[in-house]
Structure formats: structure tokens, C-alpha cells
mmCIF file of C-alpha atoms in Angstrom:
data_model
loop_
_atom_site.group_PDB
_atom_site.id
_atom_site.type_symbol
_atom_site.label_atom_id
_atom_site.label_comp_id
_atom_site.label_asym_id
_atom_site.label_seq_id
_atom_site.Cartn_x
_atom_site.Cartn_y
_atom_site.Cartn_z
ATOM 1 C CA MET P 1 30.868 -2.348 -15.041
ATOM 2 C CA SER P 2 29.387 -4.566 -12.343
ATOM 3 C CA PRO P 3 30.795 -6.315 -9.315
ATOM 4 C CA SER P 4 30.256 -10.048 -9.060
ATOM 5 C CA LEU P 5 27.098 -11.044 -7.234
ATOM 6 C CA PRO P 6 26.363 -14.256 -5.326
ATOM 7 C CA LYS P 7 24.891 -17.089 -7.379
ATOM 8 C CA THR P 8 21.884 -17.491 -5.087
ATOM 9 C CA GLN P 9 19.814 -15.244 -2.858
ATOM 10 C CA LYS P 10 17.140 -15.553 -0.156
ATOM 11 C CA VAL P 11 13.578 -14.798 -1.301
ATOM 12 C CA ILE P 12 9.919 -15.211 -0.335
ATOM 13 C CA LEU P 13 8.507 -17.504 -3.014
ATOM 14 C CA ILE P 14 5.137 -19.029 -3.881
ATOM 15 C CA GLU P 15 5.007 -22.011 -6.223
ATOM 16 C CA GLU P 16 1.238 -22.403 -5.972
ATOM 17 C CA ASN P 17 -1.718 -20.303 -4.888
ATOM 18 C CA GLY P 18 -3.326 -20.976 -1.549
ATOM 19 C CA GLU P 19 -5.432 -19.460 1.221
ATOM 20 C CA SER P 20 -2.965 -20.779 3.778
ATOM 21 C CA VAL P 21 0.286 -18.938 4.488
ATOM 22 C CA ASP P 22 1.975 -22.342 4.297
ATOM 23 C CA VAL P 23 2.453 -21.841 0.542
ATOM 24 C CA LEU P 24 4.943 -19.070 1.413
ATOM 25 C CA LYS P 25 8.514 -20.325 1.209
ATOM 26 C CA TYR P 26 11.722 -18.691 2.432
ATOM 27 C CA VAL P 27 14.176 -20.292 0.051
ATOM 28 C CA ASP P 28 17.327 -19.917 -2.018
ATOM 29 C CA SER P 29 16.706 -18.716 -5.560
ATOM 30 C CA PRO P 30 19.022 -17.726 -8.426
ATOM 31 C CA THR P 31 20.287 -14.169 -8.139
ATOM 32 C CA PRO P 32 19.221 -12.030 -11.124
ATOM 33 C CA GLU P 33 21.905 -11.323 -13.688
ATOM 34 C CA ILE P 34 22.652 -8.511 -16.122
ATOM 35 C CA THR P 35 21.325 -9.829 -19.426
ATOM 36 C CA SER P 36 20.603 -6.603 -21.297
ATOM 37 C CA PRO P 37 22.420 -3.250 -21.517
ATOM 38 C CA HIS P 38 19.545 -1.510 -19.704
ATOM 39 C CA ASP P 39 19.345 -3.824 -16.675
ATOM 40 C CA VAL P 40 19.807 -2.519 -13.143
ATOM 41 C CA ILE P 41 20.185 -4.847 -10.167
ATOM 42 C CA VAL P 42 19.315 -3.467 -6.739
ATOM 43 C CA LYS P 43 20.565 -4.943 -3.480
ATOM 44 C CA ASN P 44 17.523 -4.462 -1.269
ATOM 45 C CA GLN P 45 17.780 -3.339 2.344
ATOM 46 C CA PHE P 46 14.119 -2.794 3.269
ATOM 47 C CA ALA P 47 10.852 -3.896 1.657
ATOM 48 C CA GLY P 48 7.393 -2.725 2.651
ATOM 49 C CA VAL P 49 4.606 -5.225 3.325
ATOM 50 C CA ASN P 50 1.235 -4.564 1.678
ATOM 51 C CA PHE P 51 -2.046 -6.482 1.710
ATOM 52 C CA ILE P 52 -1.780 -6.997 -2.041
ATOM 53 C CA GLU P 53 0.734 -9.797 -1.428
ATOM 54 C CA ALA P 54 -2.098 -11.834 0.097
ATOM 55 C CA TYR P 55 -4.181 -11.292 -3.045
ATOM 56 C CA PHE P 56 -1.385 -12.640 -5.249
ATOM 57 C CA ARG P 57 -0.818 -15.575 -2.902
ATOM 58 C CA LYS P 58 -4.493 -16.518 -2.870
ATOM 59 C CA GLY P 59 -4.926 -16.080 -6.612
ATOM 60 C CA ILE P 60 -7.355 -13.155 -6.278
ATOM 61 C CA TYR P 61 -4.983 -11.218 -8.519
ATOM 62 C CA PRO P 62 -3.228 -13.253 -11.249
ATOM 63 C CA VAL P 63 0.506 -13.848 -11.039
ATOM 64 C CA GLN P 64 2.787 -16.131 -13.039
ATOM 65 C CA LEU P 65 4.056 -18.937 -10.822
ATOM 66 C CA PRO P 66 6.531 -19.485 -9.307
ATOM 67 C CA ALA P 67 6.579 -15.905 -8.068
ATOM 68 C CA ILE P 68 8.704 -13.843 -5.709
ATOM 69 C CA LEU P 69 6.432 -11.498 -3.753
ATOM 70 C CA GLY P 70 6.882 -7.809 -2.881
ATOM 71 C CA ARG P 71 5.973 -4.482 -4.487
ATOM 72 C CA GLU P 72 8.314 -1.827 -3.006
ATOM 73 C CA ALA P 73 11.776 -1.519 -1.496
ATOM 74 C CA SER P 74 14.774 0.672 -0.806
ATOM 75 C CA GLY P 75 18.279 -0.464 -1.582
ATOM 76 C CA VAL P 76 21.601 0.179 -3.264
ATOM 77 C CA VAL P 77 22.373 -0.268 -6.956
ATOM 78 C CA ALA P 78 24.617 -3.342 -7.142
ATOM 79 C CA ALA P 79 25.110 -3.793 -10.906
ATOM 80 C CA VAL P 80 24.201 -2.019 -14.148
ATOM 81 C CA GLY P 81 24.135 -2.833 -17.845
ATOM 82 C CA ASP P 82 26.556 -1.304 -20.350
ATOM 83 C CA GLU P 83 24.176 1.409 -21.539
ATOM 84 C CA VAL P 84 22.818 2.503 -18.157
ATOM 85 C CA THR P 85 23.634 6.172 -17.530
ATOM 86 C CA LYS P 86 20.850 7.013 -15.107
ATOM 87 C CA TYR P 87 22.322 5.035 -12.199
ATOM 88 C CA LYS P 88 25.722 3.913 -11.042
ATOM 89 C CA VAL P 89 26.798 1.208 -8.610
ATOM 90 C CA GLY P 90 26.413 2.474 -5.056
ATOM 91 C CA ASP P 91 23.424 4.765 -5.697
ATOM 92 C CA LYS P 92 20.682 4.580 -3.081
ATOM 93 C CA ILE P 93 17.115 4.381 -4.388
ATOM 94 C CA ALA P 94 13.580 3.613 -3.272
ATOM 95 C CA TYR P 95 11.319 2.132 -5.917
ATOM 96 C CA LEU P 96 8.110 0.354 -6.850
ATOM 97 C CA SER P 97 8.453 -2.937 -8.697
ATOM 98 C CA THR P 98 7.697 -6.628 -8.379
ATOM 99 C CA GLN P 99 9.812 -9.284 -6.620
ATOM 100 C CA THR P 100 11.139 -7.062 -3.830
ATOM 101 C CA PHE P 101 10.929 -9.703 -1.080
ATOM 102 C CA ALA P 102 14.417 -10.738 -2.101
ATOM 103 C CA GLN P 103 18.020 -9.819 -1.526
ATOM 104 C CA TYR P 104 18.314 -8.627 -5.139
ATOM 105 C CA THR P 105 15.769 -7.298 -7.643
ATOM 106 C CA LYS P 106 16.320 -6.583 -11.318
ATOM 107 C CA ILE P 107 14.660 -3.526 -12.835
ATOM 108 C CA GLN P 108 15.077 -1.635 -16.119
ATOM 109 C CA ASP P 109 16.677 1.802 -16.262
ATOM 110 C CA SER P 110 13.449 2.950 -17.956
ATOM 111 C CA LEU P 111 11.401 2.183 -14.841
ATOM 112 C CA GLN P 112 9.735 5.441 -13.875
ATOM 113 C CA ALA P 113 8.724 4.481 -10.339
ATOM 114 C CA VAL P 114 12.158 5.133 -8.841
ATOM 115 C CA LEU P 115 13.038 7.688 -6.197
ATOM 116 C CA PRO P 116 16.743 8.599 -5.998
ATOM 117 C CA VAL P 117 17.860 8.937 -2.375
ATOM 118 C CA GLY P 118 20.863 10.981 -1.255
ATOM 119 C CA LYS P 119 23.866 9.037 0.011
ATOM 120 C CA ASP P 120 23.676 10.771 3.392
ATOM 121 C CA VAL P 121 20.081 9.726 4.118
ATOM 122 C CA SER P 122 19.631 8.325 7.638
ATOM 123 C CA ASP P 123 18.891 4.627 8.108
ATOM 124 C CA GLU P 124 15.448 5.451 9.513
ATOM 125 C CA LYS P 125 14.467 7.568 6.530
ATOM 126 C CA PHE P 126 15.893 5.013 4.115
ATOM 127 C CA LYS P 127 13.725 2.405 5.808
ATOM 128 C CA ALA P 128 10.700 4.709 5.652
ATOM 129 C CA TYR P 129 11.168 5.400 1.944
ATOM 130 C CA GLY P 130 11.225 1.650 1.268
ATOM 131 C CA ALA P 131 8.114 1.088 3.334
ATOM 132 C CA ILE P 132 5.771 3.976 2.669
ATOM 133 C CA LEU P 133 5.742 4.564 -1.093
ATOM 134 C CA VAL P 134 2.846 2.255 -1.974
ATOM 135 C CA GLN P 135 0.570 3.242 0.889
ATOM 136 C CA GLY P 136 1.559 6.912 0.967
ATOM 137 C CA LEU P 137 1.042 7.409 -2.747
ATOM 138 C CA THR P 138 -2.181 5.393 -2.610
ATOM 139 C CA ALA P 139 -3.626 7.667 0.062
ATOM 140 C CA LEU P 140 -2.493 10.871 -1.676
ATOM 141 C CA THR P 141 -3.788 9.942 -5.115
ATOM 142 C CA PHE P 142 -7.070 8.486 -3.893
ATOM 143 C CA ILE P 143 -8.136 11.601 -1.938
ATOM 144 C CA THR P 144 -7.403 13.723 -5.001
ATOM 145 C CA GLU P 145 -8.256 11.571 -8.007
ATOM 146 C CA ALA P 146 -10.709 8.891 -6.856
ATOM 147 C CA HIS P 147 -12.621 11.425 -4.767
ATOM 148 C CA ASN P 148 -11.324 14.964 -4.419
ATOM 149 C CA VAL P 149 -11.971 15.493 -0.720
ATOM 150 C CA GLN P 150 -13.354 18.910 0.156
ATOM 151 C CA LYS P 151 -13.494 20.870 3.387
ATOM 152 C CA GLY P 152 -16.599 20.100 5.428
ATOM 153 C CA GLU P 153 -17.372 16.724 3.828
ATOM 154 C CA TYR P 154 -18.063 13.652 5.935
ATOM 155 C CA ILE P 155 -15.769 10.832 4.839
ATOM 156 C CA LEU P 156 -15.876 7.183 5.950
ATOM 157 C CA VAL P 157 -12.485 5.458 6.349
ATOM 158 C CA TRP P 158 -12.374 1.693 6.881
ATOM 159 C CA ALA P 159 -9.454 -0.088 8.618
ATOM 160 C CA ALA P 160 -8.514 3.341 9.945
ATOM 161 C CA ALA P 161 -5.545 2.137 12.016
ATOM 162 C CA GLY P 162 -4.002 0.129 9.173
ATOM 163 C CA GLY P 163 -1.270 1.226 6.791
ATOM 164 C CA VAL P 164 -3.351 3.145 4.245
ATOM 165 C CA GLY P 165 -6.152 3.894 6.687
ATOM 166 C CA ARG P 166 -4.074 5.894 9.139
ATOM 167 C CA LEU P 167 -2.610 7.952 6.274
ATOM 168 C CA LEU P 168 -6.091 8.625 4.879
ATOM 169 C CA VAL P 169 -7.263 9.785 8.303
ATOM 170 C CA GLN P 170 -4.455 12.343 8.524
ATOM 171 C CA LEU P 171 -4.628 13.604 4.944
ATOM 172 C CA ILE P 172 -8.420 13.892 4.883
ATOM 173 C CA SER P 173 -8.473 15.655 8.260
ATOM 174 C CA ALA P 174 -5.820 18.089 7.016
ATOM 175 C CA ARG P 175 -8.213 19.123 4.242
ATOM 176 C CA GLY P 176 -10.808 20.127 6.810
ATOM 177 C CA ALA P 177 -13.160 17.196 6.208
ATOM 178 C CA HIS P 178 -14.843 15.206 8.984
ATOM 179 C CA VAL P 179 -13.323 11.723 9.224
ATOM 180 C CA ILE P 180 -15.518 8.883 10.458
ATOM 181 C CA ALA P 181 -13.038 6.109 11.269
ATOM 182 C CA ILE P 182 -13.976 2.438 11.404
ATOM 183 C CA ALA P 183 -11.845 -0.214 13.108
ATOM 184 C CA SER P 184 -12.370 -3.510 14.896
ATOM 185 C CA THR P 185 -11.105 -2.609 18.382
ATOM 186 C CA ASP P 186 -11.225 0.365 20.727
ATOM 187 C CA GLU P 187 -7.410 0.380 20.776
ATOM 188 C CA LYS P 188 -7.291 0.857 17.002
ATOM 189 C CA LEU P 189 -9.958 3.543 17.188
ATOM 190 C CA ALA P 190 -7.868 5.387 19.780
ATOM 191 C CA VAL P 191 -5.027 5.453 17.239
ATOM 192 C CA ALA P 192 -7.360 6.888 14.580
ATOM 193 C CA LYS P 193 -8.614 9.501 17.024
ATOM 194 C CA GLU P 194 -5.062 10.599 17.817
ATOM 195 C CA LEU P 195 -4.376 10.979 14.098
ATOM 196 C CA GLY P 196 -7.314 13.311 13.563
ATOM 197 C CA ALA P 197 -10.493 11.250 13.197
ATOM 198 C CA GLU P 198 -13.421 13.306 14.464
ATOM 199 C CA PHE P 199 -15.746 10.333 14.885
ATOM 200 C CA VAL P 200 -15.024 6.635 15.466
ATOM 201 C CA ILE P 201 -17.099 3.465 15.059
ATOM 202 C CA ASN P 202 -16.248 0.027 16.432
ATOM 203 C CA SER P 203 -17.190 -2.430 13.667
ATOM 204 C CA THR P 204 -17.337 -5.304 16.170
ATOM 205 C CA THR P 205 -19.775 -3.790 18.660
ATOM 206 C CA GLU P 206 -21.642 -0.945 16.943
ATOM 207 C CA ASP P 207 -24.215 -0.557 14.167
ATOM 208 C CA ILE P 208 -22.152 1.300 11.573
ATOM 209 C CA ASN P 209 -25.003 2.694 9.500
ATOM 210 C CA ALA P 210 -26.982 3.819 12.536
ATOM 211 C CA LYS P 211 -23.917 5.706 13.758
ATOM 212 C CA VAL P 212 -23.271 7.236 10.325
ATOM 213 C CA LYS P 213 -26.860 8.499 10.149
ATOM 214 C CA GLU P 214 -26.550 9.949 13.624
ATOM 215 C CA ILE P 215 -23.248 11.695 12.835
ATOM 216 C CA THR P 216 -24.360 13.094 9.461
ATOM 217 C CA GLY P 217 -27.894 14.046 10.426
ATOM 218 C CA GLY P 218 -29.274 11.312 8.192
ATOM 219 C CA LYS P 219 -27.582 12.596 5.029
ATOM 220 C CA GLY P 220 -24.790 10.025 4.737
ATOM 221 C CA VAL P 221 -21.147 10.468 3.757
ATOM 222 C CA ALA P 222 -19.708 12.144 0.668
ATOM 223 C CA ALA P 223 -17.306 9.236 0.157
ATOM 224 C CA THR P 224 -16.321 5.907 1.631
ATOM 225 C CA PHE P 225 -12.753 4.594 1.336
ATOM 226 C CA ASP P 226 -13.304 0.863 1.694
ATOM 227 C CA SER P 227 -10.411 -1.626 1.777
ATOM 228 C CA VAL P 228 -12.393 -4.459 3.362
ATOM 229 C CA GLY P 229 -14.383 -5.621 0.352
ATOM 230 C CA LYS P 230 -17.021 -8.314 0.547
ATOM 231 C CA ASP P 231 -18.128 -7.901 4.186
ATOM 232 C CA SER P 232 -18.279 -4.101 4.088
ATOM 233 C CA PHE P 233 -19.692 -3.384 0.645
ATOM 234 C CA ASP P 234 -23.394 -3.199 1.511
ATOM 235 C CA ILE P 235 -22.669 -1.170 4.646
ATOM 236 C CA SER P 236 -20.555 1.305 2.710
ATOM 237 C CA PHE P 237 -23.195 1.558 0.008
ATOM 238 C CA GLU P 238 -25.953 2.364 2.485
ATOM 239 C CA ALA P 239 -23.739 4.911 4.271
ATOM 240 C CA LEU P 240 -23.295 7.051 1.147
ATOM 241 C CA ALA P 241 -25.142 10.301 0.652
ATOM 242 C CA ARG P 242 -26.873 11.258 -2.584
ATOM 243 C CA LYS P 243 -24.162 11.794 -5.233
ATOM 244 C CA GLY P 244 -21.640 10.047 -2.964
ATOM 245 C CA THR P 245 -18.481 8.296 -4.146
ATOM 246 C CA PHE P 246 -17.666 4.686 -3.319
ATOM 247 C CA VAL P 247 -13.890 4.111 -3.439
ATOM 248 C CA SER P 248 -13.409 0.328 -3.251
ATOM 249 C CA TYR P 249 -9.715 -0.567 -3.101
ATOM 250 C CA GLY P 250 -9.223 -3.783 -1.154
ATOM 251 C CA ASN P 251 -10.428 -7.337 -0.549
ATOM 252 C CA SER P 252 -9.315 -8.117 3.009
ATOM 253 C CA SER P 253 -12.602 -9.939 3.714
ATOM 254 C CA GLY P 254 -12.981 -11.330 0.205
ATOM 255 C CA VAL P 255 -13.823 -10.154 -3.311
ATOM 256 C CA VAL P 256 -16.899 -7.971 -3.811
ATOM 257 C CA PRO P 257 -19.515 -9.986 -5.749
ATOM 258 C CA PRO P 258 -20.754 -8.676 -9.113
ATOM 259 C CA LEU P 259 -23.553 -6.127 -8.835
ATOM 260 C CA PRO P 260 -26.115 -4.746 -11.304
ATOM 261 C CA ILE P 261 -25.123 -1.284 -12.477
ATOM 262 C CA ASN P 262 -28.683 -0.020 -11.817
ATOM 263 C CA LYS P 263 -27.899 -0.262 -8.099
ATOM 264 C CA LEU P 264 -26.016 3.041 -8.481
ATOM 265 C CA SER P 265 -29.002 4.946 -9.827
ATOM 266 C CA PRO P 266 -31.281 5.726 -6.836
ATOM 267 C CA LYS P 267 -28.682 7.988 -5.173
ATOM 268 C CA ASN P 268 -26.552 8.737 -8.276
ATOM 269 C CA ILE P 269 -23.609 6.910 -6.698
ATOM 270 C CA LYS P 270 -20.176 6.970 -8.323
ATOM 271 C CA LEU P 271 -18.326 3.662 -7.883
ATOM 272 C CA THR P 272 -14.595 3.439 -8.551
ATOM 273 C CA ARG P 273 -12.066 0.634 -8.194
ATOM 274 C CA PRO P 274 -8.752 2.515 -8.494
ATOM 275 C CA GLN P 275 -5.194 1.267 -8.420
ATOM 276 C CA LEU P 276 -2.191 3.420 -7.616
ATOM 277 C CA PHE P 277 -0.278 2.883 -10.869
ATOM 278 C CA GLY P 278 -3.148 4.318 -12.898
ATOM 279 C CA TYR P 279 -2.583 7.661 -11.169
ATOM 280 C CA VAL P 280 1.225 7.896 -11.386
ATOM 281 C CA ALA P 281 1.836 6.492 -14.881
ATOM 282 C CA ALA P 282 2.961 9.795 -16.415
ATOM 283 C CA PRO P 283 6.329 11.280 -15.370
ATOM 284 C CA GLU P 284 4.745 14.521 -14.191
ATOM 285 C CA GLU P 285 2.262 12.575 -12.041
ATOM 286 C CA TRP P 286 5.012 10.535 -10.419
ATOM 287 C CA GLU P 287 7.055 13.673 -9.761
ATOM 288 C CA HIS P 288 4.103 15.582 -8.306
ATOM 289 C CA TYR P 289 2.902 12.907 -5.918
ATOM 290 C CA THR P 290 6.316 11.661 -4.774
ATOM 291 C CA SER P 291 7.553 15.197 -4.078
ATOM 292 C CA THR P 292 4.384 15.902 -2.104
ATOM 293 C CA LEU P 293 4.785 12.688 -0.133
ATOM 294 C CA LEU P 294 8.453 13.300 0.673
ATOM 295 C CA LYS P 295 7.689 16.805 1.920
ATOM 296 C CA LEU P 296 5.033 15.383 4.238
ATOM 297 C CA ILE P 297 7.416 12.688 5.505
ATOM 298 C CA ASP P 298 10.471 14.913 5.916
ATOM 299 C CA SER P 299 8.519 17.666 7.663
ATOM 300 C CA GLY P 300 6.944 15.215 10.105
ATOM 301 C CA GLU P 301 3.450 16.295 9.057
ATOM 302 C CA LEU P 302 2.570 12.741 8.038
ATOM 303 C CA LYS P 303 2.893 10.369 10.962
ATOM 304 C CA PHE P 304 3.317 6.652 10.413
ATOM 305 C CA GLU P 305 4.248 3.756 12.623
ATOM 306 C CA LEU P 306 6.865 1.342 11.291
ATOM 307 C CA HIS P 307 7.268 -2.180 12.646
ATOM 308 C CA THR P 308 10.365 -4.040 11.451
ATOM 309 C CA ALA P 309 10.464 -7.792 10.853
ATOM 310 C CA LYS P 310 12.995 -10.081 9.217
ATOM 311 C CA LEU P 311 12.432 -11.351 5.688
ATOM 312 C CA GLU P 312 12.526 -14.923 6.957
ATOM 313 C CA ASP P 313 9.603 -14.156 9.291
ATOM 314 C CA TYR P 314 7.233 -13.003 6.562
ATOM 315 C CA LYS P 315 4.918 -16.008 7.015
ATOM 316 C CA GLN P 316 4.141 -14.904 10.587
ATOM 317 C CA VAL P 317 3.846 -11.283 9.446
ATOM 318 C CA ALA P 318 1.256 -12.314 6.834
ATOM 319 C CA THR P 319 -0.653 -14.303 9.446
ATOM 320 C CA ASN P 320 -0.821 -11.336 11.808
ATOM 321 C CA LEU P 321 -1.743 -8.884 9.063
ATOM 322 C CA GLU P 322 -4.573 -10.988 7.700
ATOM 323 C CA SER P 323 -6.017 -11.670 11.170
ATOM 324 C CA ARG P 324 -6.131 -7.903 11.859
ATOM 325 C CA LYS P 325 -3.590 -8.110 14.670
ATOM 326 C CA THR P 326 -1.422 -5.317 13.276
ATOM 327 C CA THR P 327 -1.488 -1.542 13.174
ATOM 328 C CA GLY P 328 0.663 0.782 11.125
ATOM 329 C CA LYS P 329 3.140 -0.386 8.527
ATOM 330 C CA ILE P 330 5.348 -3.473 8.542
ATOM 331 C CA VAL P 331 8.706 -3.326 6.797
ATOM 332 C CA LEU P 332 10.937 -6.310 6.130
ATOM 333 C CA GLU P 333 14.648 -6.082 6.819
ATOM 334 C CA ILE P 334 16.476 -7.875 4.039
ATOM 335 C CA PRO P 335 19.540 -9.944 5.007
ATOM 336 C CA GLN P 336 22.770 -8.403 3.706
#
């Protein structure tokens, strides 16, 4: 049924919430065990880093402590329960779940958010599948469901050289819309420009709303995809055109304060706070969006930049990510 697994494993653990990365611990923790007939244990090889880990660490999003961090990974099935028929030991999969910053993760065979991967997949693609699911699916679903981007629209993309941002730039541009990319340095804006952004704004040195008015002839943008949160909210709001859509999906600068709903009325603004899992909950949704994403990855149409770090170095990775020193996507290599 299942090979024997080590008693302990290396994980990234938090025992308390904290603003400081010092609450992150690289420690030994009990390896998960098969305790029900529908359990599946995955030996992780790669795990993608997402900003949401910082929100769990800081307590912005609730999590039961102590908690192992991580939301996506690719790995090999290492053990299965007696009634598991969907997977067998040795199968390669990429998947979305909790507790993936670990050598082993236990999931249920009923988990929908699993992508079977052929045994002959290259190491680079296997790494990519473990690193790009959250951000790739986020970008794809948001430009369709949160705001269905149309040809000719002007769209504002914040953090345009980051993980989700650079994917949004490409996907929105491919639809024939005009991307206005925002980033904090000229180097990051150059990346966004290469990926298809028609206009760029340096958030450190330029007046964002003045530039948006200039670019759009005073009309504003059809939608803003804003992952920054507190510091960008008012700017995004002002940048919107009449009947514009505000897609707020991150808190990198802090949580957006409560606002009176009447604030939406003068320009008939639509405000949405989406999360990926709300768009891929049904089997047909998961199938549609993952197949679309894989086609874009395998064809090379969707370009992404992977930076590999070791699991034990996650504290430094988190520091760099939260101080805006990174571009592209960081993936953790899990010790074998």
C-alpha cells in the first residue's frame, strides 16, 4: 500500500503571528501519516511562493497556529490510503493546498485542485507547474470573471513586474486592451514594457492620476487590478472611469480601511474583492482554466521568470518579496 516514510520532515512553521519574518521557523515537524482510507501523501519537490503567506504570518488572514505555510506545489505521490484509486505511488502531480512549504503534504483524494503530470515531464516544466498555478489561475480568472477585459479598454495594472502583475500584463495585452503598468522602479517598468504594457508609470517619481488622465484623455480606466491595498486604494479609485471596475486583490501595503458604500455611486463603480478558489470551485471551472493555463505555458505564449531558492532560505525570500526587491516568481526547492 504505502512505503514507510521518515518520522520527521523539514517545514516552514509559524507558532505565532508577527510582522517580522523572525516568526518564520525552519524546523523538524512530524511527517503526515495515512490515517484514513482516502488520504494521499505527496513528497513535494517544488513549492511556489505567494504574497498570501505574508498575510497568514501577520494575521491579516486567519490561520490556526501552529501552521505550516504554503499554498501550491508539485511533487510525487509517496503514500495512499486503502480506498484511493485516483492516484498511485509514484504519480507526479501539481496541486493547490495548504502546508506545502514542507517535504510532505497530506491531501484527500477528493481534492479537486490537482493537476496530474505525465511521468516524462521535464524538470523545468515540473518546477513551473508547482510555481505558477496560483498566480496563473488568478490572472486568468480575474480578467474574465472579476472584470471581463475587452479589446480597446484601458486597464491599470499595479505591481506590474511581480508574479501576478506580469501575467496580467501579458494576458490583458493579448486581448487587445491598453495596459497601463505601475511599478516602483524604471527597471521593473522596462520588464512590463517588454511583456506588452503600452504605457508605464513610475509610482515613486510620477503622479499616477495625472498620467492616467493624460493617457486616457481624461476618461479614466475601465478597470484597475490592484494588489497593493491601503496605499493605492484612493489612487485606483480616482483613476477609474464612469462604470469602471475596481478589482482589489492584495494587501502588500496594508489592509484597505472600511469605506461607505455610497462612495461607489458618483461614477457607478463596481468594487470586487475576489479570491481564486471562488472561480475554480466547480470541476468544469477547474478543468477549463487549468487547461487554458497549461496551453499558454506549454506553447511559450505566457512568459514568466522563475527564481529558485531553497526551502531553508524562505525567511530571506520573504524579506526580499515584502521589500519589493523581487521580480517574477520565486519557487522553493524542497530538500529530498
